[in-house]
Amino acid sequence: MEQDHAQLTEPSYQVMEQAAEWFALLRSGEATAAQQLAWQQWLQASVEHQRAWFYVERIGQRFEPIQVSPVRSAAVSAFCQVQNQQVRRRQVLRGLLVLSGSSLLGWAGWQQTAQFRLPMADYHTATGEIRMLALQDGTHIWLNALSAVNEQYQPHQRQLTLVSGEMLVQTAPDPSRQFIVTTPYGQLRALGTRFSVRLEDHHVLVAVYDGAVEIQTAWHGTTQIIPAGSQARFTDERIFSAEPADPAREAWSRGILIAQDIPLAELMTELRRYYSGHLSLSPEAAELRVFGSYPVTDIEQTLSMLESVLPIQIQVPFPGWKRIRLKRST
């Protein structure tokens, strides 16, 4: 059981890059018979290889027309051959692999899981989309990429439920109805304010720019008022100490990402919201420190800017796959 659970984790960076190299070679049409055999042997060597391959293939198909090719047929045949040898032990995992859409992308980034729920919400955004909405009471909200929110207005209360992602809220005054934002970890009560709310894996981050926001945790009911110029994280049990509000939490609504001495890995996590392909970052480059403002509406320009100020090189083995590595010394 422990071994099966481990195999549901994200494939390693090395395996993902191996899969990308194989995909680029086979896509080129220049692979020899020996290389095709070597690829099939690599594919059959482990479930991790198969999961990485199907993910890479999906990325490639987003940027080029889907074709039924000998490569894909060989991949499916190889996969099925391995699965048939271990039917009982791999039954659940095989289902995940065949349905390679949502489950295989789940470990590849938080936004892939979010995409599964987005269309069911009242308002939602796609990869790379930032949307401004004017609500019936005059409140304005901005939804970040891959975000979703539900609206419920009642005679005594205005309520938004953040389903996924992040939003910026500019409330309209209405003394007769309080304004509430609910999340899985608790609720926020706006006190005449402009604030952002970001739903993360294990907590919520709220940053206040005008007015104030009262946090109430879902489990313990702990409350705390966060004033303008401050931000705080909270779980369903506790509220963490407030700190100065990060301007980056508001800048995305203007199509800008602000990096103030953060690791490159953190910036890449944000950029993946806006890119439908894959940004592959080597572990050696992940800890490089980043400063500056970058446009989220033009990923090519952002990567070019990063390449000009950091010791990195960007490679594109095939459309949709961008590889960021440390620049090799000459």
GROMACS .gro file of C-alpha atoms in nm:
model
  330
    1MET     CA    1   0.000   0.000   0.000
    2GLU     CA    2   0.279   0.245   0.086
    3GLN     CA    3   0.447   0.180  -0.247
    4ASP     CA    4   0.125   0.246  -0.439
    5HIS     CA    5   0.071   0.570  -0.249
    6ALA     CA    6   0.421   0.688  -0.327
    7GLN     CA    7   0.364   0.629  -0.696
    8LEU     CA    8   0.078   0.882  -0.694
    9THR     CA    9   0.318   1.165  -0.615
   10GLU     CA   10   0.453   1.404  -0.875
   11PRO     CA   11   0.716   1.258  -1.108
   12SER     CA   12   1.061   1.397  -1.041
   13TYR     CA   13   1.206   1.686  -1.238
   14GLN     CA   14   1.453   1.445  -1.399
   15VAL     CA   15   1.180   1.206  -1.516
   16MET     CA   16   0.968   1.490  -1.649
   17GLU     CA   17   1.264   1.619  -1.848
   18GLN     CA   18   1.337   1.271  -1.981
   19ALA     CA   19   0.976   1.247  -2.099
   20ALA     CA   20   1.005   1.589  -2.265
   21GLU     CA   21   1.324   1.485  -2.446
   22TRP     CA   22   1.162   1.165  -2.572
   23PHE     CA   23   0.853   1.357  -2.685
   24ALA     CA   24   1.065   1.613  -2.873
   25LEU     CA   25   1.263   1.339  -3.048
   26LEU     CA   26   0.960   1.132  -3.148
   27ARG     CA   27   0.769   1.443  -3.255
   28SER     CA   28   1.054   1.539  -3.489
   29GLY     CA   29   1.001   1.223  -3.694
   30GLU     CA   30   1.376   1.159  -3.692
   31ALA     CA   31   1.384   0.882  -3.433
   32THR     CA   32   1.549   0.563  -3.554
   33ALA     CA   33   1.399   0.221  -3.495
   34ALA     CA   34   1.652   0.166  -3.217
   35GLN     CA   35   1.553   0.493  -3.050
   36GLN     CA   36   1.183   0.407  -3.069
   37LEU     CA   37   1.258   0.075  -2.905
   38ALA     CA   38   1.462   0.249  -2.635
   39TRP     CA   39   1.175   0.488  -2.572
   40GLN     CA   40   0.927   0.200  -2.534
   41GLN     CA   41   1.162   0.032  -2.288
   42TRP     CA   42   1.192   0.359  -2.094
   43LEU     CA   43   0.813   0.398  -2.094
   44GLN     CA   44   0.757   0.046  -1.962
   45ALA     CA   45   1.027   0.077  -1.695
   46SER     CA   46   0.801   0.241  -1.433
   47VAL     CA   47   0.459   0.389  -1.365
   48GLU     CA   48   0.633   0.720  -1.294
   49HIS     CA   49   0.763   0.723  -1.652
   50GLN     CA   50   0.415   0.654  -1.789
   51ARG     CA   51   0.252   0.931  -1.585
   52ALA     CA   52   0.518   1.180  -1.692
   53TRP     CA   53   0.479   1.078  -2.057
   54PHE     CA   54   0.102   1.123  -2.066
   55TYR     CA   55   0.135   1.466  -1.903
   56VAL     CA   56   0.402   1.577  -2.151
   57GLU     CA   57   0.193   1.449  -2.441
   58ARG     CA   58  -0.108   1.644  -2.319
   59ILE     CA   59   0.095   1.966  -2.302
   60GLY     CA   60   0.224   1.909  -2.655
   61GLN     CA   61  -0.126   1.856  -2.788
   62ARG     CA   62  -0.246   2.189  -2.650
   63PHE     CA   63  -0.015   2.370  -2.891
   64GLU     CA   64  -0.056   2.146  -3.197
   65PRO     CA   65  -0.350   1.961  -3.354
   66ILE     CA   66  -0.414   1.624  -3.193
   67GLN     CA   67  -0.323   1.347  -3.430
   68VAL     CA   68  -0.347   0.971  -3.400
   69SER     CA   69   0.017   0.887  -3.464
   70PRO     CA   70   0.228   0.572  -3.443
   71VAL     CA   71   0.400   0.734  -3.145
   72ARG     CA   72   0.076   0.773  -2.953
   73SER     CA   73  -0.043   0.425  -3.049
   74ALA     CA   74   0.287   0.279  -2.929
   75ALA     CA   75   0.258   0.473  -2.605
   76VAL     CA   76  -0.092   0.347  -2.536
   77SER     CA   77   0.006  -0.009  -2.628
   78ALA     CA   78   0.311   0.001  -2.402
   79PHE     CA   79   0.107   0.144  -2.118
   80CYS     CA   80  -0.169  -0.115  -2.152
   81GLN     CA   81   0.084  -0.397  -2.169
   82VAL     CA   82   0.235  -0.295  -1.837
   83GLN     CA   83  -0.105  -0.243  -1.677
   84ASN     CA   84  -0.236  -0.581  -1.787
   85GLN     CA   85   0.051  -0.748  -1.605
   86GLN     CA   86  -0.059  -0.594  -1.275
   87VAL     CA   87  -0.436  -0.562  -1.304
   88ARG     CA   88  -0.534  -0.601  -0.941
   89ARG     CA   89  -0.256  -0.395  -0.792
   90ARG     CA   90  -0.293  -0.109  -1.039
   91GLN     CA   91  -0.668  -0.097  -1.100
   92VAL     CA   92  -0.724   0.247  -0.949
   93LEU     CA   93  -0.404   0.388  -1.091
   94ARG     CA   94  -0.489   0.265  -1.439
   95GLY     CA   95  -0.816   0.457  -1.422
   96LEU     CA   96  -0.624   0.769  -1.332
   97LEU     CA   97  -0.390   0.723  -1.624
   98VAL     CA   98  -0.657   0.653  -1.881
   99LEU     CA   99  -0.839   0.965  -1.765
  100SER     CA  100  -0.521   1.163  -1.807
  101GLY     CA  101  -0.695   1.499  -1.809
  102SER     CA  102  -0.767   1.620  -1.456
  103SER     CA  103  -0.597   1.356  -1.240
  104LEU     CA  104  -0.262   1.355  -1.416
  105LEU     CA  105  -0.247   1.732  -1.404
  106GLY     CA  106  -0.340   1.749  -1.038
  107TRP     CA  107   0.016   1.707  -0.919
  108ALA     CA  108   0.148   1.937  -1.191
  109GLY     CA  109   0.008   2.256  -1.037
  110TRP     CA  110  -0.268   2.385  -0.815
  111GLN     CA  111  -0.438   2.549  -1.111
  112GLN     CA  112  -0.506   2.215  -1.284
  113THR     CA  113  -0.721   2.092  -0.993
  114ALA     CA  114  -0.891   2.430  -0.978
  115GLN     CA  115  -0.984   2.411  -1.348
  116PHE     CA  116  -1.199   2.106  -1.278
  117ARG     CA  117  -1.428   2.313  -1.050
  118LEU     CA  118  -1.422   2.650  -1.224
  119PRO     CA  119  -1.707   2.613  -1.478
  120MET     CA  120  -1.957   2.532  -1.201
  121ALA     CA  121  -1.909   2.868  -1.026
  122ASP     CA  122  -2.112   3.185  -1.092
  123TYR     CA  123  -1.800   3.365  -1.214
  124HIS     CA  124  -1.471   3.209  -1.317
  125THR     CA  125  -1.156   3.274  -1.516
  126ALA     CA  126  -0.937   3.060  -1.738
  127THR     CA  127  -0.559   3.028  -1.757
  128GLY     CA  128  -0.409   3.373  -1.818
  129GLU     CA  129  -0.742   3.556  -1.776
  130ILE     CA  130  -0.794   3.846  -1.535
  131ARG     CA  131  -1.158   3.954  -1.516
  132MET     CA  132  -1.324   4.262  -1.362
  133LEU     CA  133  -1.688   4.234  -1.256
  134ALA     CA  134  -1.938   4.499  -1.143
  135LEU     CA  135  -2.191   4.344  -0.904
  136GLN     CA  136  -2.552   4.453  -0.860
  137ASP     CA  137  -2.481   4.671  -0.555
  138GLY     CA  138  -2.193   4.859  -0.716
  139THR     CA  139  -1.918   4.643  -0.567
  140HIS     CA  140  -1.631   4.565  -0.804
  141ILE     CA  141  -1.428   4.246  -0.797
  142TRP     CA  142  -1.126   4.139  -0.998
  143LEU     CA  143  -1.071   3.765  -1.045
  144ASN     CA  144  -0.716   3.642  -1.095
  145ALA     CA  145  -0.638   3.368  -1.346
  146LEU     CA  146  -0.785   3.027  -1.263
  147SER     CA  147  -1.017   3.165  -0.998
  148ALA     CA  148  -1.385   3.117  -0.922
  149VAL     CA  149  -1.644   3.281  -0.698
  150ASN     CA  150  -2.013   3.236  -0.619
  151GLU     CA  151  -2.246   3.527  -0.543
  152GLN     CA  152  -2.542   3.526  -0.302
  153TYR     CA  153  -2.716   3.854  -0.231
  154GLN     CA  154  -2.994   3.860   0.031
  155PRO     CA  155  -3.201   4.139   0.190
  156HIS     CA  156  -2.982   4.142   0.502
  157GLN     CA  157  -2.645   4.034   0.364
  158ARG     CA  158  -2.421   4.038   0.058
  159GLN     CA  159  -2.206   3.726   0.031
  160LEU     CA  160  -1.934   3.600  -0.201
  161THR     CA  161  -1.784   3.252  -0.173
  162LEU     CA  162  -1.430   3.213  -0.304
  163VAL     CA  163  -1.422   2.867  -0.460
  164SER     CA  164  -1.069   2.879  -0.598
  165GLY     CA  165  -0.781   3.116  -0.665
  166GLU     CA  166  -0.772   3.484  -0.578
  167MET     CA  167  -0.981   3.799  -0.600
  168LEU     CA  168  -0.956   4.170  -0.526
  169VAL     CA  169  -1.269   4.334  -0.383
  170GLN     CA  170  -1.375   4.700  -0.377
  171THR     CA  171  -1.696   4.706  -0.174
  172ALA     CA  172  -1.980   4.950  -0.232
  173PRO     CA  173  -2.127   5.113   0.082
  174ASP     CA  174  -2.457   4.967   0.203
  175PRO     CA  175  -2.528   5.028   0.575
  176SER     CA  176  -2.829   4.795   0.571
  177ARG     CA  177  -2.638   4.488   0.449
  178GLN     CA  178  -2.302   4.360   0.564
  179PHE     CA  179  -2.055   4.228   0.308
  180ILE     CA  180  -1.919   3.876   0.372
  181VAL     CA  181  -1.663   3.663   0.189
  182THR     CA  182  -1.668   3.294   0.282
  183THR     CA  183  -1.386   3.044   0.234
  184PRO     CA  184  -1.332   2.683   0.350
  185TYR     CA  185  -1.124   2.817   0.641
  186GLY     CA  186  -1.349   3.093   0.766
  187GLN     CA  187  -1.519   3.414   0.667
  188LEU     CA  188  -1.426   3.778   0.616
  189ARG     CA  189  -1.646   4.076   0.703
  190ALA     CA  190  -1.565   4.389   0.507
  191LEU     CA  191  -1.568   4.714   0.700
  192GLY     CA  192  -1.589   4.961   0.410
  193THR     CA  193  -1.285   4.838   0.231
  194ARG     CA  194  -1.065   4.732  -0.059
  195PHE     CA  195  -0.895   4.398   0.000
  196SER     CA  196  -0.765   4.084  -0.170
  197VAL     CA  197  -0.832   3.722  -0.076
  198ARG     CA  198  -0.618   3.430  -0.190
  199LEU     CA  199  -0.717   3.069  -0.128
  200GLU     CA  200  -0.413   2.844  -0.088
  201ASP     CA  201  -0.370   2.475  -0.010
  202HIS     CA  202  -0.385   2.500   0.369
  203HIS     CA  203  -0.478   2.860   0.450
  204VAL     CA  204  -0.622   3.189   0.326
  205LEU     CA  205  -0.424   3.509   0.275
  206VAL     CA  206  -0.610   3.840   0.309
  207ALA     CA  207  -0.442   4.175   0.235
  208VAL     CA  208  -0.622   4.501   0.320
  209TYR     CA  209  -0.558   4.825   0.130
  210ASP     CA  210  -0.845   5.049   0.249
  211GLY     CA  211  -1.076   5.025   0.549
  212ALA     CA  212  -1.053   4.704   0.748
  213VAL     CA  213  -1.154   4.337   0.737
  214GLU     CA  214  -1.264   4.114   1.023
  215ILE     CA  215  -1.152   3.751   1.004
  216GLN     CA  216  -1.349   3.474   1.174
  217THR     CA  217  -1.204   3.122   1.161
  218ALA     CA  218  -1.437   2.835   1.068
  219TRP     CA  219  -1.348   2.589   1.343
  220HIS     CA  220  -1.271   2.791   1.657
  221GLY     CA  221  -1.456   3.109   1.566
  222THR     CA  222  -1.151   3.320   1.650
  223THR     CA  223  -1.187   3.679   1.528
  224GLN     CA  224  -0.941   3.956   1.447
  225ILE     CA  225  -0.967   4.286   1.262
  226ILE     CA  226  -0.698   4.350   0.999
  227PRO     CA  227  -0.649   4.722   0.928
  228ALA     CA  228  -0.552   4.892   0.602
  229GLY     CA  229  -0.188   4.837   0.506
  230SER     CA  230  -0.172   4.492   0.669
  231GLN     CA  231  -0.219   4.132   0.565
  232ALA     CA  232  -0.263   3.805   0.754
  233ARG     CA  233  -0.296   3.435   0.692
  234PHE     CA  234  -0.549   3.216   0.866
  235THR     CA  235  -0.658   2.854   0.886
  236ASP     CA  236  -0.983   2.713   1.018
  237GLU     CA  237  -0.826   2.714   1.367
  238ARG     CA  238  -0.601   3.017   1.401
  239ILE     CA  239  -0.508   3.359   1.268
  240PHE     CA  240  -0.137   3.428   1.218
  241SER     CA  241   0.032   3.755   1.307
  242ALA     CA  242  -0.042   4.045   1.074
  243GLU     CA  243   0.238   4.190   0.862
  244PRO     CA  244   0.271   4.477   0.612
  245ALA     CA  245   0.053   4.424   0.305
  246ASP     CA  246   0.241   4.297  -0.001
  247PRO     CA  247   0.174   4.526  -0.300
  248ALA     CA  248   0.205   4.220  -0.526
  249ARG     CA  249  -0.128   4.099  -0.388
  250GLU     CA  250  -0.297   4.389  -0.566
  251ALA     CA  251  -0.070   4.448  -0.867
  252TRP     CA  252  -0.187   4.136  -1.056
  253SER     CA  253  -0.524   4.308  -1.114
  254ARG     CA  254  -0.331   4.550  -1.337
  255GLY     CA  255  -0.156   4.264  -1.521
  256ILE     CA  256   0.171   4.294  -1.328
  257LEU     CA  257   0.365   4.055  -1.106
  258ILE     CA  258   0.591   4.223  -0.853
  259ALA     CA  259   0.893   4.030  -0.725
  260GLN     CA  260   1.065   4.170  -0.417
  261ASP     CA  261   1.361   3.944  -0.341
  262ILE     CA  262   1.172   3.617  -0.383
  263PRO     CA  263   1.301   3.281  -0.512
  264LEU     CA  264   1.261   3.221  -0.886
  265ALA     CA  265   1.056   2.913  -0.797
  266GLU     CA  266   0.797   3.133  -0.627
  267LEU     CA  267   0.772   3.359  -0.930
  268MET     CA  268   0.732   3.055  -1.159
  269THR     CA  269   0.446   2.931  -0.942
  270GLU     CA  270   0.266   3.258  -1.008
  271LEU     CA  271   0.348   3.260  -1.380
  272ARG     CA  272   0.196   2.914  -1.423
  273ARG     CA  273  -0.145   3.072  -1.363
  274TYR     CA  274  -0.104   3.258  -1.690
  275TYR     CA  275   0.058   2.996  -1.914
  276SER     CA  276  -0.129   2.699  -2.059
  277GLY     CA  277   0.191   2.511  -2.132
  278HIS     CA  278   0.457   2.395  -1.887
  279LEU     CA  279   0.733   2.597  -1.723
  280SER     CA  280   1.006   2.352  -1.624
  281LEU     CA  281   1.244   2.498  -1.365
  282SER     CA  282   1.562   2.313  -1.270
  283PRO     CA  283   1.631   2.270  -0.896
  284GLU     CA  284   1.964   2.453  -0.941
  285ALA     CA  285   1.790   2.766  -1.070
  286ALA     CA  286   1.493   2.754  -0.832
  287GLU     CA  287   1.660   2.947  -0.549
  288LEU     CA  288   1.786   3.241  -0.756
  289ARG     CA  289   1.656   3.568  -0.609
  290VAL     CA  290   1.428   3.782  -0.825
  291PHE     CA  291   1.346   4.153  -0.821
  292GLY     CA  292   1.132   4.368  -1.051
  293SER     CA  293   0.790   4.398  -1.215
  294TYR     CA  294   0.683   4.156  -1.488
  295PRO     CA  295   0.384   4.152  -1.727
  296VAL     CA  296   0.158   3.852  -1.681
  297THR     CA  297  -0.012   3.914  -2.015
  298ASP     CA  298   0.309   3.840  -2.207
  299ILE     CA  299   0.490   3.534  -2.075
  300GLU     CA  300   0.744   3.549  -2.357
  301GLN     CA  301   0.844   3.902  -2.257
  302THR     CA  302   0.860   3.810  -1.889
  303LEU     CA  303   1.089   3.513  -1.957
  304SER     CA  304   1.305   3.729  -2.181
  305MET     CA  305   1.335   3.987  -1.904
  306LEU     CA  306   1.433   3.719  -1.654
  307GLU     CA  307   1.689   3.574  -1.892
  308SER     CA  308   1.848   3.919  -1.930
  309VAL     CA  309   1.898   3.974  -1.555
  310LEU     CA  310   1.953   3.623  -1.420
  311PRO     CA  311   2.218   3.360  -1.503
  312ILE     CA  312   1.962   3.137  -1.672
  313GLN     CA  313   1.893   3.005  -2.021
  314ILE     CA  314   1.552   2.917  -2.160
  315GLN     CA  315   1.508   2.628  -2.401
  316VAL     CA  316   1.199   2.514  -2.591
  317PRO     CA  317   1.229   2.144  -2.682
  318PHE     CA  318   0.880   2.158  -2.836
  319PRO     CA  319   0.593   2.413  -2.843
  320GLY     CA  320   0.437   2.460  -2.501
  321TRP     CA  321   0.733   2.333  -2.298
  322LYS     CA  322   0.975   2.597  -2.167
  323ARG     CA  323   1.281   2.478  -1.981
  324ILE     CA  324   1.456   2.721  -1.743
  325ARG     CA  325   1.805   2.620  -1.636
  326LEU     CA  326   2.119   2.780  -1.501
  327LYS     CA  327   2.331   2.922  -1.778
  328ARG     CA  328   2.627   2.701  -1.849
  329SER     CA  329   2.964   2.869  -1.811
  330THR     CA  330   3.174   2.883  -2.128
   0.00000   0.00000   0.00000
